[in-house]
PDB file of C-alpha atoms in Angstrom:
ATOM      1  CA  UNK A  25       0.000   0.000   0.000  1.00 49.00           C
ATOM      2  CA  UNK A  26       1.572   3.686  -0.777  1.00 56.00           C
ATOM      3  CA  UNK A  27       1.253   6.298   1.397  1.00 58.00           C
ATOM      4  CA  UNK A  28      -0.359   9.146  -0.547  1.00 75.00           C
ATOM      5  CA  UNK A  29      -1.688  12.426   0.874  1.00 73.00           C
ATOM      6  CA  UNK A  30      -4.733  11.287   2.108  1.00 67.00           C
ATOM      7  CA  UNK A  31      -3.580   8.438   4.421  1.00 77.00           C
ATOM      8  CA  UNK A  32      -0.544  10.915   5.496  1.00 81.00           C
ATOM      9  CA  UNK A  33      -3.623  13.153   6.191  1.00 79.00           C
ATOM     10  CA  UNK A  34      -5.326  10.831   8.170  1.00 80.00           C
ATOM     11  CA  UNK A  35      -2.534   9.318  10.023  1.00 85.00           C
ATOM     12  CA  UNK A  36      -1.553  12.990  11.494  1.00 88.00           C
ATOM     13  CA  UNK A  37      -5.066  13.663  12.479  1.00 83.00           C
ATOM     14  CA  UNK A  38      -5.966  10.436  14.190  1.00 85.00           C
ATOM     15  CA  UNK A  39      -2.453  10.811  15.437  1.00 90.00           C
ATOM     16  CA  UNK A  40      -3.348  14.601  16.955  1.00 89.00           C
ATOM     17  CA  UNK A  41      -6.902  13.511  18.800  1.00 86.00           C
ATOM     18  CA  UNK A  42      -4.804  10.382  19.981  1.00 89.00           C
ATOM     19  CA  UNK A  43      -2.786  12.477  21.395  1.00 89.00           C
ATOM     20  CA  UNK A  44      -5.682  14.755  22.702  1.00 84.00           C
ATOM     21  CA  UNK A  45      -7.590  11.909  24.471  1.00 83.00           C
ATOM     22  CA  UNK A  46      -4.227  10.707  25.716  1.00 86.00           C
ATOM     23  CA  UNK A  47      -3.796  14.192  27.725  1.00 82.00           C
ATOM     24  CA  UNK A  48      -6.878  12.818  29.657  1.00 74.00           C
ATOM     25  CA  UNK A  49      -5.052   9.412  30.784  1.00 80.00           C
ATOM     26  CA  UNK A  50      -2.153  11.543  31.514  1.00 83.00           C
ATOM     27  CA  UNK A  51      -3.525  14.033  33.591  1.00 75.00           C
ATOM     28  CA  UNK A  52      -5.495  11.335  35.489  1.00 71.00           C
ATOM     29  CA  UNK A  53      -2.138   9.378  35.867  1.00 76.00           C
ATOM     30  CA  UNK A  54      -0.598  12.376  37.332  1.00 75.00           C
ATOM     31  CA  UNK A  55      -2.880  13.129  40.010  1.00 67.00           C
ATOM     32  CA  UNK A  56      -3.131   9.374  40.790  1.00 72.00           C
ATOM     33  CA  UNK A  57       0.657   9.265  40.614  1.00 76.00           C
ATOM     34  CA  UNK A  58       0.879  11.835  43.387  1.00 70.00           C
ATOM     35  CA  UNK A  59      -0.134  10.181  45.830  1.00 66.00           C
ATOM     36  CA  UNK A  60       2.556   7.229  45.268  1.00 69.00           C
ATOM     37  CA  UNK A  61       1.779   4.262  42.688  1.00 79.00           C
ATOM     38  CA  UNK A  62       4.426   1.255  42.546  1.00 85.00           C
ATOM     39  CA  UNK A  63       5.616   0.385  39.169  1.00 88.00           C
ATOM     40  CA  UNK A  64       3.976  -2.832  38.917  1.00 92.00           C
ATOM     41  CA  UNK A  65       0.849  -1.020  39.191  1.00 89.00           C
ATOM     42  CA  UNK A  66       1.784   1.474  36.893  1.00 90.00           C
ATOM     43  CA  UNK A  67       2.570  -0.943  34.176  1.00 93.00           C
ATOM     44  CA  UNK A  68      -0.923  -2.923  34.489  1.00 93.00           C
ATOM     45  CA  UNK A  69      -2.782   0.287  34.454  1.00 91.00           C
ATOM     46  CA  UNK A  70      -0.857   1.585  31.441  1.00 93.00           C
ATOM     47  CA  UNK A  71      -1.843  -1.899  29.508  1.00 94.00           C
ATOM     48  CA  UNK A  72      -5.810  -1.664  30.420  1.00 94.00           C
ATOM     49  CA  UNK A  73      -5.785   1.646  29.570  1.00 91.00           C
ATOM     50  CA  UNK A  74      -3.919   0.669  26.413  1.00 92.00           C
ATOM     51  CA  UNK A  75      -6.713  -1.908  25.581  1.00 94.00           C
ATOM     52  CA  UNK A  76      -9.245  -0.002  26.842  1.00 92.00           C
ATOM     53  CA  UNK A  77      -8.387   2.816  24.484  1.00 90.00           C
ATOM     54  CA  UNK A  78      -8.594   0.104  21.704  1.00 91.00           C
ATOM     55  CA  UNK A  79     -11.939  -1.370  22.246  1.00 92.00           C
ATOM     56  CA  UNK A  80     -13.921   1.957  23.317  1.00 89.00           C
ATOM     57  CA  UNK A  81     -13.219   3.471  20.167  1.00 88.00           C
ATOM     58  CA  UNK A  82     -13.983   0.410  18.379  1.00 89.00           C
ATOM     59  CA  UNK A  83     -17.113   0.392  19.429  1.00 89.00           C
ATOM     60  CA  UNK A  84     -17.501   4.009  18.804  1.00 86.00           C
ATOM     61  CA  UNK A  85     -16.370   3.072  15.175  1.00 83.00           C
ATOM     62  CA  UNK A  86     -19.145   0.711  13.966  1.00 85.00           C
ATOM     63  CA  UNK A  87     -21.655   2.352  16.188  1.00 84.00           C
ATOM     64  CA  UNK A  88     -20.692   5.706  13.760  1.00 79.00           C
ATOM     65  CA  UNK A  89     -20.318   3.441  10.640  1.00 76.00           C
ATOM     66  CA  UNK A  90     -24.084   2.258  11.409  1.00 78.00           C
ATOM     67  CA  UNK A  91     -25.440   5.717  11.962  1.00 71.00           C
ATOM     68  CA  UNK A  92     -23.458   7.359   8.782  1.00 66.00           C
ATOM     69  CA  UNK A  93     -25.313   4.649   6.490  1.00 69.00           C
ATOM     70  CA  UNK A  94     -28.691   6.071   7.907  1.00 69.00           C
ATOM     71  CA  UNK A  95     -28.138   9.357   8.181  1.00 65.00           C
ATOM     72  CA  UNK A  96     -25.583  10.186   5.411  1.00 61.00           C
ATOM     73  CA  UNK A  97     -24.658  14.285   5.568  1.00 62.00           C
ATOM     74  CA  UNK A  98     -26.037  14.749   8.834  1.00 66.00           C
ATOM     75  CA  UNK A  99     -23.915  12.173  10.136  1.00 60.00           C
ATOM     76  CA  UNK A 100     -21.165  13.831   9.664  1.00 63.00           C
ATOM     77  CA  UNK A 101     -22.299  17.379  11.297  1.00 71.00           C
ATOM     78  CA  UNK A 102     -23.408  15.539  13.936  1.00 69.00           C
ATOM     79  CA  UNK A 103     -19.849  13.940  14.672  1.00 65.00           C
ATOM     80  CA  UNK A 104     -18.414  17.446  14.593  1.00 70.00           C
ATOM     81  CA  UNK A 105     -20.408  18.779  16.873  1.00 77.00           C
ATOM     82  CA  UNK A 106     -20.135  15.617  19.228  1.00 70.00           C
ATOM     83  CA  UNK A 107     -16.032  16.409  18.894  1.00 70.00           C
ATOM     84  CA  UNK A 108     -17.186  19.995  19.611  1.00 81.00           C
ATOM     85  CA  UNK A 109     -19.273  19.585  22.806  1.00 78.00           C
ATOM     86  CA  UNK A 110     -16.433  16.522  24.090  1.00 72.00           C
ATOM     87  CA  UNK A 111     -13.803  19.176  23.583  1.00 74.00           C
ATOM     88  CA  UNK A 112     -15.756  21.748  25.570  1.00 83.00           C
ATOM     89  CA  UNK A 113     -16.726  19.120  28.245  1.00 77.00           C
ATOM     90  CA  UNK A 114     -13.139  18.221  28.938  1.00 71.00           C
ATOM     91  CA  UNK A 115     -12.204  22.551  28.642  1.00 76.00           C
ATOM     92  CA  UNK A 116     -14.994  22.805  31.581  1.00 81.00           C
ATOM     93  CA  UNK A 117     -13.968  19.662  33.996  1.00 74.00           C
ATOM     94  CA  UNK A 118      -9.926  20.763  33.873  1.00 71.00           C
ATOM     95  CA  UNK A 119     -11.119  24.551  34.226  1.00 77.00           C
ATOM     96  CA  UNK A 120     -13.330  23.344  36.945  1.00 77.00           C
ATOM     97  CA  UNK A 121     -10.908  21.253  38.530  1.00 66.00           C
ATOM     98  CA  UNK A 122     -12.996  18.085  39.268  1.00 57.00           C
ATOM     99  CA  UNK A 123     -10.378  15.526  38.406  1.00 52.00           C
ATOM    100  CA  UNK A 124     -10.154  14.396  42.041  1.00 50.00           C
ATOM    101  CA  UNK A 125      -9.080  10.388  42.200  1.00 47.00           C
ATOM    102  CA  UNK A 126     -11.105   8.368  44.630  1.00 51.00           C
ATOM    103  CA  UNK A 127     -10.529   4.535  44.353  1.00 56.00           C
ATOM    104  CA  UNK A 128      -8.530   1.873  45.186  1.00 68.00           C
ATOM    105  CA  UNK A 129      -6.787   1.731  41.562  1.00 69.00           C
ATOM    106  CA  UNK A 130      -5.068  -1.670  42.914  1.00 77.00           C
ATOM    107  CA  UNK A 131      -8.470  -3.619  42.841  1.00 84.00           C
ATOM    108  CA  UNK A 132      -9.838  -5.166  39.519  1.00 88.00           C
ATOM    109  CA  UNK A 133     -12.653  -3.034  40.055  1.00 85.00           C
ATOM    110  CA  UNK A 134     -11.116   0.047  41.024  1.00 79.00           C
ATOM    111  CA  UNK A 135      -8.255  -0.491  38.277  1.00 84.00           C
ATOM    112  CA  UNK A 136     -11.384  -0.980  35.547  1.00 85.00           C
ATOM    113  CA  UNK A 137     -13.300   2.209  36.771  1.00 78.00           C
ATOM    114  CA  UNK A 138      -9.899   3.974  36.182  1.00 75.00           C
ATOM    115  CA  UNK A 139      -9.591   2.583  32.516  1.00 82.00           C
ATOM    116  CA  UNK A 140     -13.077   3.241  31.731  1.00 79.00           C
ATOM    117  CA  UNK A 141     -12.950   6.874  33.108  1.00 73.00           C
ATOM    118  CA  UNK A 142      -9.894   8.064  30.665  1.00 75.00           C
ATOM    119  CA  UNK A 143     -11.481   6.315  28.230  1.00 79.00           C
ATOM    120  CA  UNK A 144     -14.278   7.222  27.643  1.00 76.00           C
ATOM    121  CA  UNK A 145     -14.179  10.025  25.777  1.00 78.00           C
ATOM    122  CA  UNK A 146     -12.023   7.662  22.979  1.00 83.00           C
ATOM    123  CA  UNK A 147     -15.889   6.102  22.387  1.00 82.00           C
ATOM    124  CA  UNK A 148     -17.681   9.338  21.615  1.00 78.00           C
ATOM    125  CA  UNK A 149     -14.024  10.037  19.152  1.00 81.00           C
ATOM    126  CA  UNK A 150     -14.625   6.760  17.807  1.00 81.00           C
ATOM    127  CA  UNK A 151     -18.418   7.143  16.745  1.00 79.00           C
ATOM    128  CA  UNK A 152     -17.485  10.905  15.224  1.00 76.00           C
ATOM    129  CA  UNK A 153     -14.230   8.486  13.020  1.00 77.00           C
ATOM    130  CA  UNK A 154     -16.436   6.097  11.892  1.00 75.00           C
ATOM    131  CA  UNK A 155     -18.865   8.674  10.714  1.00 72.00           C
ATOM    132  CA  UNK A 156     -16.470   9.757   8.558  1.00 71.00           C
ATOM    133  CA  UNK A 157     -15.089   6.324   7.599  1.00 64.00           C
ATOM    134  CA  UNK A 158     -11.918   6.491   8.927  1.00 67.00           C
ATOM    135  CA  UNK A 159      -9.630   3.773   8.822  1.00 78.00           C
ATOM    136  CA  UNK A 160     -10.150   1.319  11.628  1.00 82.00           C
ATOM    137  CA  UNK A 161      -7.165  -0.648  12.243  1.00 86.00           C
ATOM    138  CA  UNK A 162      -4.728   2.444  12.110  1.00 86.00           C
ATOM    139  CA  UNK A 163      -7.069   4.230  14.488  1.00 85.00           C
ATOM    140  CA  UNK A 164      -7.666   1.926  17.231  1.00 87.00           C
ATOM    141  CA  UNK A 165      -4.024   1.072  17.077  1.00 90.00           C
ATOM    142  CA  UNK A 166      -2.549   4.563  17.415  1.00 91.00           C
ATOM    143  CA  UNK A 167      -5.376   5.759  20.180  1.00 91.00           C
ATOM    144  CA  UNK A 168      -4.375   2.283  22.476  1.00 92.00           C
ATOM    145  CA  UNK A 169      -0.479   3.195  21.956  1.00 94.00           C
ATOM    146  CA  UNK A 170      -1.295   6.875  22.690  1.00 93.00           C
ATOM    147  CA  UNK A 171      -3.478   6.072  25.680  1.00 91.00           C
ATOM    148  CA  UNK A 172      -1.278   3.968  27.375  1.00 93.00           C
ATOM    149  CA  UNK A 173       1.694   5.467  26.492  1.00 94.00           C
ATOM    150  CA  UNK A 174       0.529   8.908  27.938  1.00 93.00           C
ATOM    151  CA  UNK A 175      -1.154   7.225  30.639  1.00 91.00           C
ATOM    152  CA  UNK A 176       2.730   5.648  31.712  1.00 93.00           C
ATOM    153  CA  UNK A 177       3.990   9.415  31.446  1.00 93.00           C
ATOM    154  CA  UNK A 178       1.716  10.930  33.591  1.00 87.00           C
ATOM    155  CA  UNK A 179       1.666   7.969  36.449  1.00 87.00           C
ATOM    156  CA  UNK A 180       5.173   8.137  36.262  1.00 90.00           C
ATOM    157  CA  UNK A 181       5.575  11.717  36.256  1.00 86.00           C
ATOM    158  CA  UNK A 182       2.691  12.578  38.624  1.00 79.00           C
ATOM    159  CA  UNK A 183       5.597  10.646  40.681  1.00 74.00           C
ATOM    160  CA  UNK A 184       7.537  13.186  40.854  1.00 73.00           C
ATOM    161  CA  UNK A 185       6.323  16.664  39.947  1.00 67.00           C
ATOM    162  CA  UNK A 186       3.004  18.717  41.373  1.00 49.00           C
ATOM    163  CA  UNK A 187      -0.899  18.834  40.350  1.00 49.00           C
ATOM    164  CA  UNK A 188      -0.594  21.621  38.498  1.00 54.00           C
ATOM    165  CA  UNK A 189       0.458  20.040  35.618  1.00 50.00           C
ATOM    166  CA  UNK A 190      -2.787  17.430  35.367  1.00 52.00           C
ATOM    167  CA  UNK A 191      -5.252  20.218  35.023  1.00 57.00           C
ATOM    168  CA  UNK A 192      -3.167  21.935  31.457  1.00 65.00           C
ATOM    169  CA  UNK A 193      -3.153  18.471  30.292  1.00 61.00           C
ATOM    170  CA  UNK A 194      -6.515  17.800  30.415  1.00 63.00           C
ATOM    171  CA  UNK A 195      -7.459  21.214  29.017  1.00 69.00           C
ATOM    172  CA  UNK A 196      -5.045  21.068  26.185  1.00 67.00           C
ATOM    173  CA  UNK A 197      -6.582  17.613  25.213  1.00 64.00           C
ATOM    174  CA  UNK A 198     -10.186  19.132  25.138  1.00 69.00           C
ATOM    175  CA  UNK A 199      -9.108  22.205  22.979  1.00 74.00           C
ATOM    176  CA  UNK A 200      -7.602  19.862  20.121  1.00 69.00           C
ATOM    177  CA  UNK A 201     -10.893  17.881  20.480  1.00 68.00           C
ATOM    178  CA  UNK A 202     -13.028  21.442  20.042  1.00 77.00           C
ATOM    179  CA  UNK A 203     -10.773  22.394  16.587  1.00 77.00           C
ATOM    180  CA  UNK A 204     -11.293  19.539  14.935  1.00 72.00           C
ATOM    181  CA  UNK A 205     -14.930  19.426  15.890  1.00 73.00           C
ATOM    182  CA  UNK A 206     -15.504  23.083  14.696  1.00 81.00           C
ATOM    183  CA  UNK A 207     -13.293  22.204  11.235  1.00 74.00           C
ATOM    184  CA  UNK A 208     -15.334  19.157  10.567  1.00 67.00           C
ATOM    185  CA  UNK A 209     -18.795  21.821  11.149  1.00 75.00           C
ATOM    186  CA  UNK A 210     -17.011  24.158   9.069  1.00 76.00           C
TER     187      UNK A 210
END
């Protein structure tokens, strides 16, 4: 398969909101970092969220496929605005500062809640992508190595550094998610 400008295209967007729902693992993994995480923990938490950032956006995907075959144009408004009112939800919860960590992330239960919680916002993503018939495999792969990847950093960093940092993250992420909403509307 060559690489022409279309699938360079695509690559660096799904790699860009990859990166923007990773900033929601990582600021999550700092603030549970802070408060001390062993590495063994750190490493199973990055894998869920890994997978999790696989399968939530799968689902997204052929729950968006399914809705762009019966609504055709509108589909694809409505993902943008969906990408629009995620990136604004996730401007409002780091400008609120409700990203407050209360769970035993050691328990299955508590490490699941975790995985789900970061990600999320990868299913809403997912349903917008497969309105627009992106490709699958490429974005479910990049999202789970961007997801737990980021979510690594920021356990591993929230190690060692202050909150602060957890809130930019999270805002940053939900600012990327509002531009590509608003240039998929426009």
């Amino acid at each position: 398969m060559s690489w022409d400008s279309v699938q360079a295209g695509q690559l660096f967007t799904v790699t860009i909101m990859a990166l923007a729902l990773g900033m929601d693992a990582f600021s999550l993994g700092i603030g549970l970092g802070i408060r001390g995480i062993r590495l063994i923990h750190i490493a199973r938490m990055s894998l869920v969220i890994g997978i999790f950032h696989v399968v939530m956006p799968l689902m997204g995907m052929f729950m968006g496929q399914y809705v762009s075959t019966l609504l055709g144009d509108v589909a694809i408004a409505a993902g943008g605005a969906l990408l629009v009112v995620l990136g604004l939800h996730m401007l409002y919860t780091a400008l609120r500062g409700d990203s407050s960590v209360a769970f035993d992330h050691r328990s299955f239960w508590g490490l699941i809640l975790f995985a789900v919680m970061v990600s999320i916002d990868s299913f809403s993503v997912g349903l917008s992508l497969g309105i627009f018939a992106s490709d699958i495999m490429l974005t479910v792969l990049v999202f789970g190595l961007f997801g737990g990847g980021m979510s690594m950093l920021g356990l591993l960093l929230g190690r060692r550094v202050g909150l602060w940092v957890g809130e930019y993250g999270e805002a940053l992420g939900g600012l990327i998610l509002l531009i590509f909403g608003l240039r998929f509307l426009l």
